[in-house]
């Protein structure tokens, strides 16, 4: 089984870092986790993808990485920071329309499975950590959430209600 990317300093797992970044920009951590898992299985398949050139945990294509000013899309910390911020920007651009934001994130033109696959992953992460619980940096006390198997319906109606402004 391929190993994931190095964990950003101070965090036990890549998932912990994604949760912390999502909370920092004010998006549901389970959404960011669902996209990262869909895109690269949390960096276990970081690319670059031979067909698109997409690379890293959040699978940035070279043009998007360049537009965002990324220096190294394969750097997990930089990739995660940009991936989570990009999700927030897309949610804002689409007036919190989750499907519209995910379609744009995934570059969906004809792929009808991308959005439903991401939405189906969200409940799995909703159960793994309380939405308001901060990620536990390495060396502090706290319990680590255990992974759970996918279950439940796609993101509930109103899932994005209450997002704080940027």
Coordinates of C-alpha atoms in Angstrom, one line a residue, residues 31-144:
X31 CA -16.0 18.9 3.2
X32 CA -12.3 19.5 2.8
X33 CA -11.6 15.9 4.0
X34 CA -14.1 14.5 1.4
X35 CA -12.5 16.4 -1.4
X36 CA -8.9 15.4 -0.4
X37 CA -9.9 11.8 -0.2
X38 CA -11.7 11.9 -3.5
X39 CA -8.8 13.7 -5.2
X40 CA -5.8 11.7 -4.0
X41 CA -6.7 9.4 -1.1
X42 CA -5.0 12.0 1.2
X43 CA -1.9 12.1 -0.8
X44 CA -1.5 8.3 -1.3
X45 CA -1.8 9.0 -5.0
X46 CA -0.3 12.5 -5.2
X47 CA 0.5 12.5 -8.9
X48 CA 1.4 14.2 -11.0
X49 CA -1.4 12.6 -13.0
X50 CA -0.1 11.6 -16.4
X51 CA -3.2 12.8 -18.2
X52 CA -3.8 16.1 -16.4
X53 CA -0.6 16.9 -14.6
X54 CA -2.6 17.3 -11.4
X55 CA -0.5 16.9 -8.3
X56 CA -0.6 16.8 -4.5
X57 CA -3.2 16.1 -1.9
X58 CA -5.8 18.4 -3.5
X59 CA -4.7 17.6 -7.1
X60 CA -3.9 21.0 -8.5
X61 CA -3.5 21.1 -12.3
X62 CA -0.5 23.2 -13.4
X63 CA -2.6 26.1 -14.6
X64 CA -4.5 26.4 -11.4
X65 CA -1.4 26.0 -9.3
X66 CA 0.3 28.8 -11.3
X67 CA -2.7 31.1 -11.0
X68 CA -2.7 30.6 -7.2
X69 CA 1.0 31.3 -7.0
X70 CA 1.9 27.9 -5.7
X71 CA 5.7 27.2 -5.6
X72 CA 5.5 23.4 -5.2
X73 CA 2.1 21.7 -5.6
X74 CA 3.7 18.4 -4.3
X75 CA 4.5 20.0 -0.9
X76 CA 1.7 18.7 1.3
X77 CA 1.5 21.8 3.5
X78 CA 1.3 24.2 0.6
X79 CA -1.1 22.0 -1.3
X80 CA -3.5 21.6 1.6
X81 CA -3.4 25.3 2.5
X82 CA -4.2 26.2 -1.1
X83 CA -6.8 23.4 -1.6
X84 CA -8.8 24.5 1.5
X85 CA -8.6 28.2 0.6
X86 CA -9.7 27.4 -3.0
X87 CA -12.7 25.4 -1.7
X88 CA -13.7 28.4 0.4
X89 CA -13.3 30.8 -2.6
X90 CA -15.4 28.5 -4.8
X91 CA -18.1 28.3 -2.1
X92 CA -18.2 32.1 -1.9
X93 CA -18.2 32.4 -5.7
X94 CA -21.1 30.0 -6.0
X95 CA -23.0 31.6 -3.1
X96 CA -22.6 28.5 -1.0
X97 CA -24.0 26.3 -3.7
X98 CA -22.1 23.1 -2.8
X99 CA -22.7 21.3 -6.0
X100 CA -21.6 24.3 -8.1
X101 CA -18.5 24.7 -6.1
X102 CA -17.6 21.0 -6.3
X103 CA -18.3 21.0 -10.1
X104 CA -15.8 23.8 -10.6
X105 CA -13.3 22.3 -8.2
X106 CA -13.4 19.0 -10.0
X107 CA -13.4 20.6 -13.4
X108 CA -16.6 18.7 -14.1
X109 CA -17.8 19.0 -17.6
X110 CA -19.1 15.6 -18.5
X111 CA -18.2 13.5 -15.4
X112 CA -21.5 12.9 -13.6
X113 CA -19.9 10.9 -10.8
X114 CA -17.5 13.4 -9.2
X115 CA -20.0 15.5 -7.2
X116 CA -22.0 12.6 -5.9
X117 CA -18.9 10.7 -4.9
X118 CA -17.6 13.7 -2.9
X119 CA -21.0 14.3 -1.3
X120 CA -21.2 10.6 -0.3
X121 CA -17.9 10.9 1.6
X122 CA -19.0 13.8 3.8
X123 CA -21.0 11.8 6.3
X124 CA -18.0 9.5 6.9
X125 CA -16.0 12.5 8.1
X126 CA -18.9 14.1 10.0
X127 CA -18.7 11.1 12.3
X128 CA -14.9 11.1 12.8
X129 CA -14.6 14.4 14.5
X130 CA -16.9 17.0 16.0
X131 CA -17.2 20.0 13.6
X132 CA -16.1 22.4 16.3
X133 CA -13.2 20.3 17.7
X134 CA -9.8 21.7 16.8
X135 CA -7.2 19.4 15.3
X136 CA -4.8 18.2 18.0
X137 CA -1.2 19.1 17.2
X138 CA 1.4 16.5 18.0
X139 CA 2.6 16.7 21.6
X140 CA -0.7 17.9 23.1
X141 CA -3.3 16.0 24.9
X142 CA -6.5 14.8 23.2
X143 CA -7.8 11.8 21.5
X144 CA -7.4 11.1 17.8

